[in-house]
Coordinates of C-alpha atoms and ligand atoms in Angstrom, one line a residue:
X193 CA -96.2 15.6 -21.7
X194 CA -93.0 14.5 -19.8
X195 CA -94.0 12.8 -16.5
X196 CA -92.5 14.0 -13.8
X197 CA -89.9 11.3 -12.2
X198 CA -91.1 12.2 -8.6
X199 CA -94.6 11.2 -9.2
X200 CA -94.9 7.6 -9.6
X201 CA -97.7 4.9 -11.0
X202 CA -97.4 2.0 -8.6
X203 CA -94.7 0.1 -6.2
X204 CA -93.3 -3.2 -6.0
X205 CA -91.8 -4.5 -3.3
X206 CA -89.8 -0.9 -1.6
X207 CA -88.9 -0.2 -4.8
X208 CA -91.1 3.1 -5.6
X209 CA -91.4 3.0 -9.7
X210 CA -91.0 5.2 -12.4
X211 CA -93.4 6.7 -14.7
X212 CA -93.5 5.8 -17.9
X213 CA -91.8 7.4 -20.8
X214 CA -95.3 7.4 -22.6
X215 CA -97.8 7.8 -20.7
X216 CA -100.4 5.6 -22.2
X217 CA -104.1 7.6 -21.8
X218 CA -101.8 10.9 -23.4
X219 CA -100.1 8.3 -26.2
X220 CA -103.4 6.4 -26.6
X221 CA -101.6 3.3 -26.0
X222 CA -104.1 0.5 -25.5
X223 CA -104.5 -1.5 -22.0
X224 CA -102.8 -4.7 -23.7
X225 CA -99.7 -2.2 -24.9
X226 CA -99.4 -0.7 -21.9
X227 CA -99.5 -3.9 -19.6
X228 CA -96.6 -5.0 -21.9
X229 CA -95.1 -1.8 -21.9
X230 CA -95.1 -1.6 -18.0
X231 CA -93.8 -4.8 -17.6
X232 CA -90.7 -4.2 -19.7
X233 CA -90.2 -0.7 -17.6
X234 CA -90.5 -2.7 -13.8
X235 CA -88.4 -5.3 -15.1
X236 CA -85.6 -2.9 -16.5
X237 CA -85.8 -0.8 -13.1
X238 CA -86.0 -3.2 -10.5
X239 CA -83.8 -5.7 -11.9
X240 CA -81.3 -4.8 -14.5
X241 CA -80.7 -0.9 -13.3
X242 CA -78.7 -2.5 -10.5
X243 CA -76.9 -5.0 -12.7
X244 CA -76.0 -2.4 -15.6
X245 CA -72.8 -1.0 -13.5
X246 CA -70.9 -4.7 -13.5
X247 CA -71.8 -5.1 -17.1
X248 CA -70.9 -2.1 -17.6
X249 CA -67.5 -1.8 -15.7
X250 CA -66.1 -5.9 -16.7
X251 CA -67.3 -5.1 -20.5
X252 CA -69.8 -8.6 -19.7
X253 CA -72.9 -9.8 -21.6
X254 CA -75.9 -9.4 -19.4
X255 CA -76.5 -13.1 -19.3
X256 CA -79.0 -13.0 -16.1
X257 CA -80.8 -10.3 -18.2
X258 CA -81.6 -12.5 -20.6
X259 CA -82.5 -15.5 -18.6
X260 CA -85.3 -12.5 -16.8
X261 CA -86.5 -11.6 -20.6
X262 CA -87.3 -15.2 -21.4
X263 CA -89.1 -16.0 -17.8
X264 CA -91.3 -13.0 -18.2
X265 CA -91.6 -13.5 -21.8
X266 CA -90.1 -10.2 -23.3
X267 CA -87.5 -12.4 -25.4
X268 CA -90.3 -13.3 -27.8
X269 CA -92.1 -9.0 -27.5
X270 CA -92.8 -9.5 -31.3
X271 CA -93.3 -13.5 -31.7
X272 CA -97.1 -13.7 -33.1
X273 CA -99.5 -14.9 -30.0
X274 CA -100.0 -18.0 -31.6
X275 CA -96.6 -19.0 -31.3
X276 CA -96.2 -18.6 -28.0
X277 CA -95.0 -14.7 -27.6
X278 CA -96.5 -11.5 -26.9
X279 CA -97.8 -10.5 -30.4
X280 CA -96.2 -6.9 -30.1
X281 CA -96.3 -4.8 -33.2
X282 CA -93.3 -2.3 -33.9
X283 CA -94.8 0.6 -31.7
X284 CA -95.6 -1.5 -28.8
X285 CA -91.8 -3.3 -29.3
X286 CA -90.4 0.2 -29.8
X287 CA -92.0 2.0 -26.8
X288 CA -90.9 -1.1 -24.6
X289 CA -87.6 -1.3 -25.7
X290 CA -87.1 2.5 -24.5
X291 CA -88.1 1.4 -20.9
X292 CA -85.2 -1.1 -20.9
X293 CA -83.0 1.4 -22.6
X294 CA -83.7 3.9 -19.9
X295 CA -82.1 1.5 -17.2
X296 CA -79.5 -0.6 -19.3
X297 CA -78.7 0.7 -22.6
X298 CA -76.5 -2.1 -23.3
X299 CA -79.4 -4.8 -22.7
X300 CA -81.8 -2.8 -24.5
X301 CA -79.5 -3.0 -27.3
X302 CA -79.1 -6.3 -27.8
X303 CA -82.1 -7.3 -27.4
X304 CA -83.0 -5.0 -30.2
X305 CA -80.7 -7.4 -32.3
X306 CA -82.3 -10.1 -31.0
X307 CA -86.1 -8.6 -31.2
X308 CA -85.5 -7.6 -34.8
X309 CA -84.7 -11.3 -36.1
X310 CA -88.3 -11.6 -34.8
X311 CA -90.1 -8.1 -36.2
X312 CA -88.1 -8.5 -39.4
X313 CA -89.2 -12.1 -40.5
X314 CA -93.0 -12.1 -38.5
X315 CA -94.9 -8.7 -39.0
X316 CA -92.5 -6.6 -41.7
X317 CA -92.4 -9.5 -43.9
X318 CA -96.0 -9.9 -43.9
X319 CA -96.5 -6.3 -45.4
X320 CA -94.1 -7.6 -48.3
X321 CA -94.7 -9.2 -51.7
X322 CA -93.9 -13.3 -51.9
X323 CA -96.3 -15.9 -53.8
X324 CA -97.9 -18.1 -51.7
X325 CA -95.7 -21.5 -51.6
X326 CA -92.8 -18.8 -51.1
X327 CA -94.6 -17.2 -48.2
X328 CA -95.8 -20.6 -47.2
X329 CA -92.5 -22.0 -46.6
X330 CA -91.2 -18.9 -44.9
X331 CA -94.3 -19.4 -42.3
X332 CA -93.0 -22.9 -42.1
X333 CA -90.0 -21.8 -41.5
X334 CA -89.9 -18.7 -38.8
X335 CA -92.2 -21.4 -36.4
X336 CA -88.9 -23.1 -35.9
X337 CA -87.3 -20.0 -34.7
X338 CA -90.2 -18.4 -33.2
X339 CA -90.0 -21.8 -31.3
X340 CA -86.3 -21.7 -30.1
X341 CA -86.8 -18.7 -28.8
X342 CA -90.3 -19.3 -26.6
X343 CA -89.6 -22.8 -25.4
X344 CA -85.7 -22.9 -25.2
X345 CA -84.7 -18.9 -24.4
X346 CA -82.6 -18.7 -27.4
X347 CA -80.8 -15.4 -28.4
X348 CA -80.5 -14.3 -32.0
X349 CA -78.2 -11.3 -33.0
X350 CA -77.5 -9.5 -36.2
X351 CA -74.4 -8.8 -37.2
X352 CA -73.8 -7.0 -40.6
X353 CA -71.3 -4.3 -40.3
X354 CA -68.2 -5.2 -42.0
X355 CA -66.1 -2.3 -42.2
X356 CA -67.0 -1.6 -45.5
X357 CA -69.5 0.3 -47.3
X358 CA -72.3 -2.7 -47.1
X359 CA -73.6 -1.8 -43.8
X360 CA -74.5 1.5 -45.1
X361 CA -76.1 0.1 -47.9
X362 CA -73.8 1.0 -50.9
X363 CA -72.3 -2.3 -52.2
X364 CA -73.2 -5.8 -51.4
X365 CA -72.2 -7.6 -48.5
X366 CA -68.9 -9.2 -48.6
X367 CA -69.9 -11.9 -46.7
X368 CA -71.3 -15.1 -49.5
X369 CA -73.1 -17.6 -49.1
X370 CA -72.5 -20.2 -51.7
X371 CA -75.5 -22.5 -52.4
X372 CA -74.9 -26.0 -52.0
X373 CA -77.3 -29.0 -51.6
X374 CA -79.8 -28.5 -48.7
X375 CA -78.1 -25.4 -47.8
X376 CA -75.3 -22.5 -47.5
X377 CA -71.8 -22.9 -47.2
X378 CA -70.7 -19.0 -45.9
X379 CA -67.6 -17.4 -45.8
X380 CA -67.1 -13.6 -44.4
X381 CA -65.7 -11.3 -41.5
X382 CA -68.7 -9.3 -39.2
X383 CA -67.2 -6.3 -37.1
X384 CA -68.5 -4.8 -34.3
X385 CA -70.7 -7.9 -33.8
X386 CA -72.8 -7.7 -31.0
X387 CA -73.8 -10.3 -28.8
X388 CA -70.4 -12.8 -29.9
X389 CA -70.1 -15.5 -28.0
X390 CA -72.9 -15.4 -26.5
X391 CA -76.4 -15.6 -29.2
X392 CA -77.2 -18.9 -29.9
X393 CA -77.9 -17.7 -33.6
X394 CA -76.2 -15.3 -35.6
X395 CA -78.5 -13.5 -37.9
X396 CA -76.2 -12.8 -41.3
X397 CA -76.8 -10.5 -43.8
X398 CA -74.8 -11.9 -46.7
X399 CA -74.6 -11.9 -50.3
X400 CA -76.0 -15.4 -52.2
X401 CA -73.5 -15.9 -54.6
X402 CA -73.6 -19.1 -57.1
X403 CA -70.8 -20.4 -59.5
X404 CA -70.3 -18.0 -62.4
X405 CA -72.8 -14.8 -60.3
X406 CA -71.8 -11.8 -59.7
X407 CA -72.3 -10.3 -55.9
X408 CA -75.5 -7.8 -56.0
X409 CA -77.6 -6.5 -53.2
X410 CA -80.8 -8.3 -54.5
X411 CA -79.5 -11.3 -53.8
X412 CA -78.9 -11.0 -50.2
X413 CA -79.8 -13.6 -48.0
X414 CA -80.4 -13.2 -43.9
X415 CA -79.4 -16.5 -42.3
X416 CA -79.7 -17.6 -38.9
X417 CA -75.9 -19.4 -38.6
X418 CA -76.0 -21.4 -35.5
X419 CA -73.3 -20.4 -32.8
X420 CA -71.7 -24.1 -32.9
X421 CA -71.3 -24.9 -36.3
X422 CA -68.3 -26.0 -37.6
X423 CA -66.1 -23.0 -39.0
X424 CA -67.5 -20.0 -37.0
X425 CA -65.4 -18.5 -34.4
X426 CA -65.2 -15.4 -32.5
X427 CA -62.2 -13.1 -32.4
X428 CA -60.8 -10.0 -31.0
X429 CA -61.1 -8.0 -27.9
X430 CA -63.9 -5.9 -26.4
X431 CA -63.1 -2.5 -24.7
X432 CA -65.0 0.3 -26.3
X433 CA -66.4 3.9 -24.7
X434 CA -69.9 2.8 -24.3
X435 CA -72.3 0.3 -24.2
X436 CA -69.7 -2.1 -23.4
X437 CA -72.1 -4.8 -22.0
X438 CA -72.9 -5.4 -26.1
X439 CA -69.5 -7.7 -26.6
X440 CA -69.5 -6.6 -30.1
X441 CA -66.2 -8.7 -31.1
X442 CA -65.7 -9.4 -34.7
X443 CA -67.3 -12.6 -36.1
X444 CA -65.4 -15.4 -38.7
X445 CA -66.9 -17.3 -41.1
X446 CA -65.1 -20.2 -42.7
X447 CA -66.7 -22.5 -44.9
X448 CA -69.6 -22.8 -42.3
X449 CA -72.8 -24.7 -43.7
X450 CA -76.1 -23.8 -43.0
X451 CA -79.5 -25.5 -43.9
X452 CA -82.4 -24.5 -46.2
X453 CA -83.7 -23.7 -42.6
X454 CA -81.6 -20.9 -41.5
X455 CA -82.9 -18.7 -43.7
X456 CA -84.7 -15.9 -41.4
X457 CA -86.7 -14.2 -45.0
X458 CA -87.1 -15.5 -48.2
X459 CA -84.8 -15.1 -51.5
X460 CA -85.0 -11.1 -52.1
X461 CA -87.1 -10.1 -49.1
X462 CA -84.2 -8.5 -47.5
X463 CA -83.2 -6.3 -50.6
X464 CA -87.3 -5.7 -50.9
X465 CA -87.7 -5.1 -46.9
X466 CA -84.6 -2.3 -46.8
X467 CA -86.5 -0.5 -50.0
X468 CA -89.9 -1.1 -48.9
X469 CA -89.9 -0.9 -45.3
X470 CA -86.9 1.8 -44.4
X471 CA -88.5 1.9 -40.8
X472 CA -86.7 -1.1 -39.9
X473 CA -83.7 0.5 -39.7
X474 CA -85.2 3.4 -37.0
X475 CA -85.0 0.2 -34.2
X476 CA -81.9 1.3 -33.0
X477 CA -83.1 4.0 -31.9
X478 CA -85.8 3.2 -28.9
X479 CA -82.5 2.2 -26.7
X480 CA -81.3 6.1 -26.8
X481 CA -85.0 7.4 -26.1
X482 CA -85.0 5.3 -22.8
X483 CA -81.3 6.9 -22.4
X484 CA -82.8 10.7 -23.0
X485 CA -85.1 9.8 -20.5
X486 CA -82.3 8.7 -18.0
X487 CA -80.2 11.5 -18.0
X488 CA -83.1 14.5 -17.6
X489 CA -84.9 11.7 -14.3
X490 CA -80.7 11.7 -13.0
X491 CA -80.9 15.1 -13.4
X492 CA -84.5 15.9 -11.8
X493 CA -83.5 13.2 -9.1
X494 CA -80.3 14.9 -8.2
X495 CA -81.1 18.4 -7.6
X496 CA -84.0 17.4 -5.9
X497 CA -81.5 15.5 -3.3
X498 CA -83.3 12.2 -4.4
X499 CA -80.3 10.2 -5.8
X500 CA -79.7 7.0 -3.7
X501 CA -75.8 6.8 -2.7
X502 CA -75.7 10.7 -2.9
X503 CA -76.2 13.6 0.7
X504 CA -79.8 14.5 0.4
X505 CA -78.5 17.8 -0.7
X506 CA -80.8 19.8 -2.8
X507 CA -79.9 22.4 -5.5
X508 CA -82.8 22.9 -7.5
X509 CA -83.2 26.3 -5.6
X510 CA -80.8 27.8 -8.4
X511 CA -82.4 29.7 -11.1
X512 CA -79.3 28.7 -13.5
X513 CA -80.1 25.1 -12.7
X514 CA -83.8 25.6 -13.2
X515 CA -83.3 27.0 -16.7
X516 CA -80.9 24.2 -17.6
X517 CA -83.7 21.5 -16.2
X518 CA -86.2 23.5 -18.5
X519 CA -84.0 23.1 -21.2
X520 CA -83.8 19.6 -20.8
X521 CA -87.3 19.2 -20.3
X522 CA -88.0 20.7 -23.5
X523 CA -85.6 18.7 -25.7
X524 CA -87.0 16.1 -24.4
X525 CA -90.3 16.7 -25.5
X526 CA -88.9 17.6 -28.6
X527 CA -87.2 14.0 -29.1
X528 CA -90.6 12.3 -27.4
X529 CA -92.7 13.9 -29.4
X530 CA -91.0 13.4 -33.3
X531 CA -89.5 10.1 -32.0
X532 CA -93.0 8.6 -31.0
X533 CA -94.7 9.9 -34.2
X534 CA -92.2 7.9 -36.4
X535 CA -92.2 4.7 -34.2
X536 CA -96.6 5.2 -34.6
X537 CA -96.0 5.5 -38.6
X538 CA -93.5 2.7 -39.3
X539 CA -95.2 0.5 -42.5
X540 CA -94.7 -0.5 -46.1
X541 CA -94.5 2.1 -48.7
X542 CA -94.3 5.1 -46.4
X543 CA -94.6 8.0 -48.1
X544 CA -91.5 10.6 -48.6
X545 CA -92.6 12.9 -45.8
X546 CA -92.5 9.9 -43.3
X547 CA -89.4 8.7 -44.7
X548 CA -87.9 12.0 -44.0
X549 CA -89.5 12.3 -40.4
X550 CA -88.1 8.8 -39.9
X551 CA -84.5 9.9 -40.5
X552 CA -84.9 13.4 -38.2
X553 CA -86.1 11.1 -35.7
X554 CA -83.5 8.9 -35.5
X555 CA -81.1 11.9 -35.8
X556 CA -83.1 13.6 -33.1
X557 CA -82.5 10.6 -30.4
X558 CA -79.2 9.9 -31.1
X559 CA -77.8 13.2 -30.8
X560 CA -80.5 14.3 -28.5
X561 CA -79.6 11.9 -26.1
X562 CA -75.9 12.0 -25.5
X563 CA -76.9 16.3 -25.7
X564 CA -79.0 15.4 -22.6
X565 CA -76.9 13.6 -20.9
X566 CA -74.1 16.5 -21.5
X567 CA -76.2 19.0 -20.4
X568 CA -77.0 16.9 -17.1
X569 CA -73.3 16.5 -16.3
X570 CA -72.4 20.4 -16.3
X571 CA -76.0 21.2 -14.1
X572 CA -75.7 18.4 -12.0
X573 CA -71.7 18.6 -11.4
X574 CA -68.6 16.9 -10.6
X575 CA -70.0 14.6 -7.5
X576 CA -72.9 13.6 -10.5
X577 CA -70.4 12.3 -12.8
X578 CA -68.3 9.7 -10.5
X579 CA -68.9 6.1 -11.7
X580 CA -70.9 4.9 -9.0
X581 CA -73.6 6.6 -9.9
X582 CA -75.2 6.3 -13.7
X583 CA -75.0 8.9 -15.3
X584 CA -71.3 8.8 -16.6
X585 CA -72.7 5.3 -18.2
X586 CA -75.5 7.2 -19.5
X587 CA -72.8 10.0 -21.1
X588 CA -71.0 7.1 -22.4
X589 CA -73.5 4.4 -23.5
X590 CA -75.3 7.7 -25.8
X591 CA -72.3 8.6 -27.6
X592 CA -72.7 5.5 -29.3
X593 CA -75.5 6.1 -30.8
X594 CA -75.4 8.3 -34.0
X595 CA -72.6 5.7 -34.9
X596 CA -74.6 3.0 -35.7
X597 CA -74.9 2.0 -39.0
X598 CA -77.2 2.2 -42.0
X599 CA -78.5 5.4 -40.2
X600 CA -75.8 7.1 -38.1
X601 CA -76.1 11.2 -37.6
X602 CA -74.2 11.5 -40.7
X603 CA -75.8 9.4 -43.0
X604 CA -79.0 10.8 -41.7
X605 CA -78.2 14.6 -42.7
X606 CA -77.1 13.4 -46.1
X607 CA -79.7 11.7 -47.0
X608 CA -82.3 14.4 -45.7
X609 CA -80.6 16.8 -47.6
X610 CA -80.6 15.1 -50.9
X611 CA -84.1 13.6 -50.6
X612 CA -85.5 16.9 -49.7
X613 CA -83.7 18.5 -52.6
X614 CA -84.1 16.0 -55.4
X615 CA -87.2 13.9 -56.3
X616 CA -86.3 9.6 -57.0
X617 CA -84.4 9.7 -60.3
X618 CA -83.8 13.6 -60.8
X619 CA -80.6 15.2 -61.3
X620 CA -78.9 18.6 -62.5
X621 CA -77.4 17.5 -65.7
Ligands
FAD954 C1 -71.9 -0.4 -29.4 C2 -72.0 -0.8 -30.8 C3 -72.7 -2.0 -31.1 C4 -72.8 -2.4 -32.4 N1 -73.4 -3.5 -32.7 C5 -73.6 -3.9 -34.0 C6 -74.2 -5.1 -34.4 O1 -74.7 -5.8 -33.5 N2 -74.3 -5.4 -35.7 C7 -73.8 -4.7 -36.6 O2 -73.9 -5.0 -37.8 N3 -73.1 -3.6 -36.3 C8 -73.0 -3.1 -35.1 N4 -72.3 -2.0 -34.8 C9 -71.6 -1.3 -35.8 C10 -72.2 0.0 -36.3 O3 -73.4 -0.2 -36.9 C11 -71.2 0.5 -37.4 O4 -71.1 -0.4 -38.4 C12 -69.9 0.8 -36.9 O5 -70.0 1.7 -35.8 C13 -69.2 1.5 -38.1 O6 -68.0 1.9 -37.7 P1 -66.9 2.2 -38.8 O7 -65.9 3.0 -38.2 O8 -66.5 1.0 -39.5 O9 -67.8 3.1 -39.9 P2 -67.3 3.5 -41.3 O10 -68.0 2.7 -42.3 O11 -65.9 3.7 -41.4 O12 -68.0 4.9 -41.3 C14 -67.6 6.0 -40.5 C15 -68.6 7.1 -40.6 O13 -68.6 7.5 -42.0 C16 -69.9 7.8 -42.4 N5 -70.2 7.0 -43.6 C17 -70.2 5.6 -43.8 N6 -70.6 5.3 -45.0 C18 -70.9 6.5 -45.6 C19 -71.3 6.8 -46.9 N7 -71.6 5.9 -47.9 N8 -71.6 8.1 -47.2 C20 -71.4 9.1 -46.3 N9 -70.9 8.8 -45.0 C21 -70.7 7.6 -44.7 C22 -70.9 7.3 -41.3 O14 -71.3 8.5 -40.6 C23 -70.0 6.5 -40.3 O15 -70.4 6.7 -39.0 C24 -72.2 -1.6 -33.4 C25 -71.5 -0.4 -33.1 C26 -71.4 0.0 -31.8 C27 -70.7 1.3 -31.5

């Protein structure tokens, strides 16, 4: 059921607030869920819907976002409650992260990058095979991020893409890490970095490569490289389409060292995660749900003559522009429904249909959503689309989306094709 945007839940302050996305009797979603849940969507509306334009327009890091997601305590959503966080498992983190995606895509994001350095190491490696001195030290070890993060606010991104075929998963990352005493030295090039210059900790796929090895996936290591060492630096310009608040400049690596410490999983977890755990890759996605979301409320808001800044002129009394909000309506449902079923299954070992529903989902959003937001232009007009108002953001922001790498649109067909055709290991010859 899609809530309608003029009914609302509660108010704070003058500000009359939104729905949620999910509403949590018809999701099921438990009180603690929602309360987090809630608190993600009254921070992302009240706060950073009226910051999103500046980042937005001056291509800036939403730095005061960040400084509100570690006062309310959203920068650590999946840090286990005995460290300090919120203890939020994927569907919880997931269904949040669309709230702050429906008000600033680019915050939402970023703080996926920074979320997953968290969800990754804490409750997907737990589902994963390591002996117990291995998973010992690797509990010993995320403590001392989990830590940076509660007490001290600081932001981790994840940079992989390199312009090759690694991001997509096909060769190993040309980034090394050569192992030295008590650590890493690393060498490599990130593109399309997000968050440069501005995480405190940049979480590095690379390849572990020792004198006389060759490079192989399995032997990928995900380090936490800290902002200030020696021999990291951050280069290029910033000026994209959409979600321009990311600052996703390129990344250098030269002969940086890292300690035993840095190490965000364990020797092989990584290579064992991305086979075990293919969900983990689906957490790009929640930002573009919350951006579906945004362009059918724009749309609802501005026919109804509701839009702040706009003539309280309505124009819902068009049967064209009825059909086209009916259409909206139900391709949103479409993307709510498939979207939240693959977010609710996300585990170890999923089995092939849930592998495949995972990959239609995250097709579904990130096309869906820019769809939506191309549909709300045309109903909605040329006054809808000027740039003080959000939805040009929103047209721009979801373009991005099926571009994002292992799983962009693309990549998603091909795979569903094959996998649906073929069985592991089978071929035609
Ligand atoms: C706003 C934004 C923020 C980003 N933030 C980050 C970040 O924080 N960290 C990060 O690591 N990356 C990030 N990326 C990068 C993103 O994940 C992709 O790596 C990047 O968009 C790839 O661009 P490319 O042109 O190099 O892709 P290419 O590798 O040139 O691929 C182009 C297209 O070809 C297709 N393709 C690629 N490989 C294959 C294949 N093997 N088989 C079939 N088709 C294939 C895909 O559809 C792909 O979209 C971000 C991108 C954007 C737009």
């Amino acid at each position: 059921m899609t809530v309608q945007v003029g009914k609302t839940t509660a108010t704070m302050g003058k500000i009359v607030l939104d729905a949620p996305i999910f509403d949590p009797p018809a999701f099921r979603l438990t009180d603690e869920q929602a309360a987090i849940i809630t608190g993600a969507r009254e921070l992302g509306q009240t706060v950073f819907a009226s910051r999103a334009a500046a980042y937005d327009r001056d291509a800036t890091f939403p730095t005061e976002n960040y400084k509100d997601l570690h006062r309310t305590g959203l920068l650590g959503i999946s840090i286990p409650k005995k460290h300090g966080g919120l203890g939020a498992d994927y569907q919880t983190y997931a269904l949040a992260a669309a709230e702050i995606g429906r008000y600033c895509g680019a915050t939402a994001l970023t703080w996926n990058m920074h979320v997953c350095s968290t969800l990754w190491s804490g409750p997907l490696a737990d589902d994963l095979d390591m002996d117990a001195s291995v998973r010992a030290e690797h509990e010993r070890r995320r403590a001392i991020h989990y830590k940076r993060i509660v007490d001290d606010g600081a932001i981790y991104s994840q940079p992989f893409s390199e312009g090759g075929a690694a991001a997509a998963g096909g060769v190993a990352f040309g980034t090394e890490a050569k192992p030295v005493k008590g650590g890493w030295i690393v060498n490599g090039k990130k593109i399309f970095a997000s968050l440069s210059g501005h995480a405190d900790y940049y979480g590095v796929l690379c390849t572990e490569i020792a004198e006389g090895q060759t490079s192989s996936r399995r032997n990928t290591l995900y380090l936490a490289i800290p902002a200030k060492a020696s021999g990291v630096s951050v280069v290029g310009d910033w000026d994209p389409l959409g979600m321009r608040g990311t600052v996703s400049r390129t990344l250098l690596f030269k002969d940086a060292f890292v300690e035993e410490d840095a190490a965000l999983m364990p020797r092989g977890v990584y290579f064992q995660a991305a086979l075990r755990w293919p969900h983990m890759f689906l957490t790009l996605s929640p930002t573009y749900m919350g951006l579906a979301q945004a362009a059918y409320d724009f749309t609802v808001r501005y026919l109804r003559g509701e839009v702040p800044g706009t003539p309280p002129v309505k124009r819902r009394m068009y049967p064209t522009k009825q059909i086209a909000v009916a259409q909206m309506q139900i391709k949103l449902e479409q993307i709510k429904t498939i979207w939240f079923q693959a977010v609710s299954e996300a585990r170890a070992n999923p089995s092939k249909e849930q592998v495949l529903r995972a990959y239609a989902s995250q097709y579904s959003v990130m096309e869906g959503a820019n769809e939506l937001a191309a549909l709300a232009i045309r109903t909605c007009g040329g006054q809808a689309m000027l740039k003080s108002l959000p939805l040009e953001r929103i047209y721009r922001d979801s373009r991005c989306g099926s571009l994002m790498l292992p799983w962009t649109a693309e990549l998603c067909l091909d795979r569903i094709g094959r996998e649906a055709l073929y069985e592991a290991g089978e071929t035609d010859d």
